[in-house]
Amino acid sequence: MAGVVLCLVPTLLGAIQEQPPTLPIQDPQTLREVTRTLEEELKLASRPQPYLVLDLSQRVMLIKGRGVILRHFTVLDWKASRDATGPGVYKLRARPPVARPKIQPGQDSTEHPIEVHDMPMEYLLVFDRDLVIEVAPPLAERPWHWFKRKWLSHWIRVRSWVRADPAGEFLALPPRLSLIVPHEEAQALAWAVTEGMPLLIGRTDLP
């Protein structure tokens, strides 16, 4: 039996060598998106300032510094208007507002510093180039906020229909991207972002 196996070894090796490993065929468009994202991130990673990376295909938001992941945020779901997910780099205009705890008369404000749990879990991140990202918790965690967000979204759409320029054309709404994030992670994201922080939207990995 051993002799038969030894005789078959050269044949098996020859068959393996004749069939080179096949690589998965990638979509050229996907390859271009990944390449462009990597090129843009190389520029951001060369600077000391932390930056955000949003990959909707992986459903993840990252805070990175010098190319190293500092914080990971899970995107449970997302919805975007037209042109809101175009790859590129944007800059945050201002961090979300904070509802500071009320200080009683004569009480030292340093006794109650702002902490992560004081940050909002539903807010807007306004970037340059008219990009607006809405961050909100899922319906199961904050049902009232979910209904209020739906009502506000419909109201904005109705206003765009009613308001028109003198030529009779409807005003274009800014690109808007809605992200559903667990409420604790949403608060942590609001805590971590800073004014002027870059955001890179793009595909970071091949499927």
Coordinates of C-alpha atoms in Angstrom, one line a residue:
M1 CA 0.0 0.0 0.0
A2 CA 2.8 2.4 0.9
G3 CA 4.4 1.7 -2.5
V4 CA 1.2 2.7 -4.3
V5 CA 1.0 6.0 -2.4
L6 CA 4.6 6.8 -3.2
C7 CA 4.0 6.2 -6.8
L8 CA 1.0 8.5 -6.8
V9 CA 2.8 11.4 -5.1
P10 CA 4.6 12.7 -8.2
T11 CA 1.3 12.6 -10.2
L12 CA -0.6 14.6 -7.4
L13 CA 2.2 17.2 -7.2
G14 CA 2.1 17.6 -11.0
A15 CA -1.6 18.2 -10.9
I16 CA -1.4 20.8 -8.2
Q17 CA 1.4 22.7 -10.1
E18 CA -0.6 22.6 -13.3
Q19 CA -3.6 24.4 -11.5
P20 CA -2.5 27.7 -10.1
P21 CA -4.7 29.1 -7.2
T22 CA -7.6 31.1 -8.5
L23 CA -8.2 34.6 -7.1
P24 CA -11.7 35.9 -6.6
I25 CA -12.8 38.2 -9.4
Q26 CA -13.3 41.7 -8.0
D27 CA -15.6 44.4 -9.5
P28 CA -13.4 47.1 -11.0
Q29 CA -15.6 49.8 -9.5
T30 CA -15.1 48.3 -6.0
L31 CA -11.4 48.1 -6.5
R32 CA -11.4 51.8 -7.5
E33 CA -13.4 52.8 -4.4
V34 CA -11.1 50.9 -2.1
T35 CA -8.0 52.3 -3.7
R36 CA -9.3 55.9 -3.5
T37 CA -10.2 55.4 0.2
L38 CA -6.8 54.2 1.0
E39 CA -5.2 57.1 -0.9
E40 CA -7.3 59.6 1.1
E41 CA -6.6 57.9 4.4
L42 CA -2.8 58.0 3.8
K43 CA -3.1 61.7 3.7
L44 CA -5.1 61.9 6.9
A45 CA -2.9 59.4 8.7
S46 CA 0.2 61.5 8.0
R47 CA -1.2 64.2 10.2
P48 CA -1.4 64.2 14.0
Q49 CA -5.2 65.0 14.1
P50 CA -7.6 62.1 14.7
Y51 CA -10.1 61.5 11.9
L52 CA -13.3 59.6 11.3
V53 CA -13.8 56.8 8.8
L54 CA -17.3 55.7 7.7
D55 CA -17.6 52.5 5.7
L56 CA -21.3 51.9 5.0
S57 CA -20.6 48.6 3.3
Q58 CA -19.1 47.3 6.5
R59 CA -21.6 49.2 8.7
V60 CA -18.9 50.7 10.8
M61 CA -17.7 54.2 12.0
L62 CA -14.1 54.4 13.2
I63 CA -12.1 57.0 15.0
K64 CA -8.5 56.6 13.9
G65 CA -5.2 58.4 14.5
R66 CA -2.1 57.8 12.4
G67 CA -3.9 54.9 10.8
V68 CA -4.6 53.2 14.2
I69 CA -8.2 52.4 15.2
L70 CA -8.9 54.3 18.4
R71 CA -12.6 53.6 18.7
H72 CA -15.1 51.4 16.9
F73 CA -18.8 52.3 16.5
T74 CA -21.4 49.9 15.1
V75 CA -23.9 51.2 12.4
L76 CA -27.0 49.1 12.9
D77 CA -28.7 50.6 9.9
W78 CA -28.5 53.5 7.6
K79 CA -30.4 55.5 5.1
A80 CA -29.2 58.2 2.7
S81 CA -30.5 60.7 0.3
R82 CA -29.1 61.0 -3.1
D83 CA -25.3 62.0 -3.3
A84 CA -25.0 61.6 0.5
T85 CA -22.7 58.6 0.4
G86 CA -20.3 59.8 -2.2
P87 CA -16.7 59.0 -1.3
G88 CA -14.5 61.8 -0.1
V89 CA -13.3 63.8 2.9
Y90 CA -15.5 66.2 4.8
K91 CA -14.8 68.4 7.8
L92 CA -17.1 68.7 10.9
R93 CA -18.2 72.2 11.4
A94 CA -19.2 71.9 15.1
R95 CA -19.6 69.1 17.7
P96 CA -23.2 68.3 19.0
P97 CA -24.6 70.7 21.6
V98 CA -24.5 69.5 25.2
A99 CA -27.3 69.9 27.7
R100 CA -25.3 70.9 30.7
P101 CA -26.7 69.9 34.1
K102 CA -28.2 72.7 36.1
I103 CA -26.0 74.1 38.8
Q104 CA -27.7 75.2 42.0
P105 CA -26.9 78.7 43.4
G106 CA -23.6 78.7 45.3
Q107 CA -22.6 75.2 43.9
D108 CA -19.2 74.8 42.3
S109 CA -19.6 73.8 38.6
T110 CA -16.4 71.8 38.8
E111 CA -18.2 69.3 41.0
H112 CA -20.3 68.2 38.1
P113 CA -18.1 68.0 35.0
I114 CA -19.6 66.9 31.7
E115 CA -19.4 63.2 31.2
V116 CA -20.2 60.8 28.4
H117 CA -23.7 60.0 29.7
D118 CA -24.5 63.7 29.6
M119 CA -24.0 63.7 25.8
P120 CA -27.0 63.5 23.5
M121 CA -27.9 60.2 21.8
E122 CA -29.7 61.8 18.9
Y123 CA -28.1 64.7 17.1
L124 CA -26.9 66.1 13.8
L125 CA -23.3 66.3 12.6
V126 CA -23.0 69.1 10.1
F127 CA -20.1 69.0 7.8
D128 CA -18.8 71.2 5.0
R129 CA -20.0 70.6 1.5
D130 CA -23.5 70.7 2.9
L131 CA -23.3 67.1 4.3
V132 CA -25.6 66.4 7.3
I133 CA -25.3 63.1 9.2
E134 CA -28.1 62.3 11.6
V135 CA -27.2 59.9 14.5
A136 CA -30.0 58.3 16.4
P137 CA -30.6 55.1 18.5
P138 CA -32.8 52.2 17.3
L139 CA -36.5 52.2 17.7
A140 CA -36.5 49.6 20.4
E141 CA -34.3 51.8 22.6
R142 CA -35.9 55.2 22.1
P143 CA -39.4 54.8 20.4
W144 CA -40.4 58.4 21.1
H145 CA -37.2 59.7 19.4
W146 CA -37.8 57.4 16.4
F147 CA -41.4 58.8 15.8
K148 CA -40.2 62.4 16.3
R149 CA -37.4 61.8 13.8
K150 CA -39.9 60.4 11.3
W151 CA -42.2 63.4 11.7
L152 CA -39.3 65.8 11.3
S153 CA -38.1 64.1 8.2
H154 CA -41.6 64.3 6.6
W155 CA -41.9 68.0 7.6
I156 CA -38.5 68.8 5.9
R157 CA -39.7 67.1 2.8
V158 CA -43.0 69.0 2.8
R159 CA -41.2 72.3 3.2
S160 CA -39.0 71.5 0.2
W161 CA -42.2 71.0 -1.8
V162 CA -43.8 74.2 -0.6
R163 CA -40.8 76.5 -0.8
A164 CA -39.7 77.2 -4.3
D165 CA -37.4 79.8 -5.8
P166 CA -38.8 82.7 -8.0
A167 CA -38.3 80.5 -11.1
G168 CA -40.8 78.0 -9.7
E169 CA -38.2 75.3 -9.1
F170 CA -38.0 73.4 -5.8
L171 CA -35.1 74.1 -3.6
A172 CA -32.6 71.2 -3.4
L173 CA -32.1 69.6 0.0
P174 CA -28.6 69.2 1.3
P175 CA -27.2 65.6 1.3
R176 CA -28.4 63.8 4.4
L177 CA -27.3 60.5 5.9
S178 CA -29.1 58.8 8.8
L179 CA -27.2 56.4 11.0
I180 CA -28.8 54.1 13.6
V181 CA -26.3 53.6 16.4
P182 CA -26.7 52.0 19.8
H183 CA -27.4 54.8 22.2
E184 CA -24.3 54.3 24.4
E185 CA -22.1 54.4 21.3
A186 CA -24.0 57.4 19.9
Q187 CA -23.2 59.3 23.2
A188 CA -19.6 58.2 23.0
L189 CA -19.3 59.4 19.4
A190 CA -20.8 62.8 20.4
W191 CA -18.2 62.9 23.2
A192 CA -15.3 62.1 20.9
V193 CA -15.8 64.3 17.9
T194 CA -14.2 67.7 17.7
E195 CA -14.8 70.8 15.6
G196 CA -12.9 70.5 12.3
M197 CA -12.4 66.7 12.6
P198 CA -12.1 65.1 9.1
L199 CA -14.5 62.4 8.0
L200 CA -13.6 60.0 5.3
I201 CA -16.5 58.2 3.6
G202 CA -15.5 55.2 1.5
R203 CA -15.1 51.5 1.2
T204 CA -12.2 50.3 3.3
D205 CA -12.1 46.6 2.4
L206 CA -13.0 44.2 -0.4
P207 CA -16.1 42.0 0.0

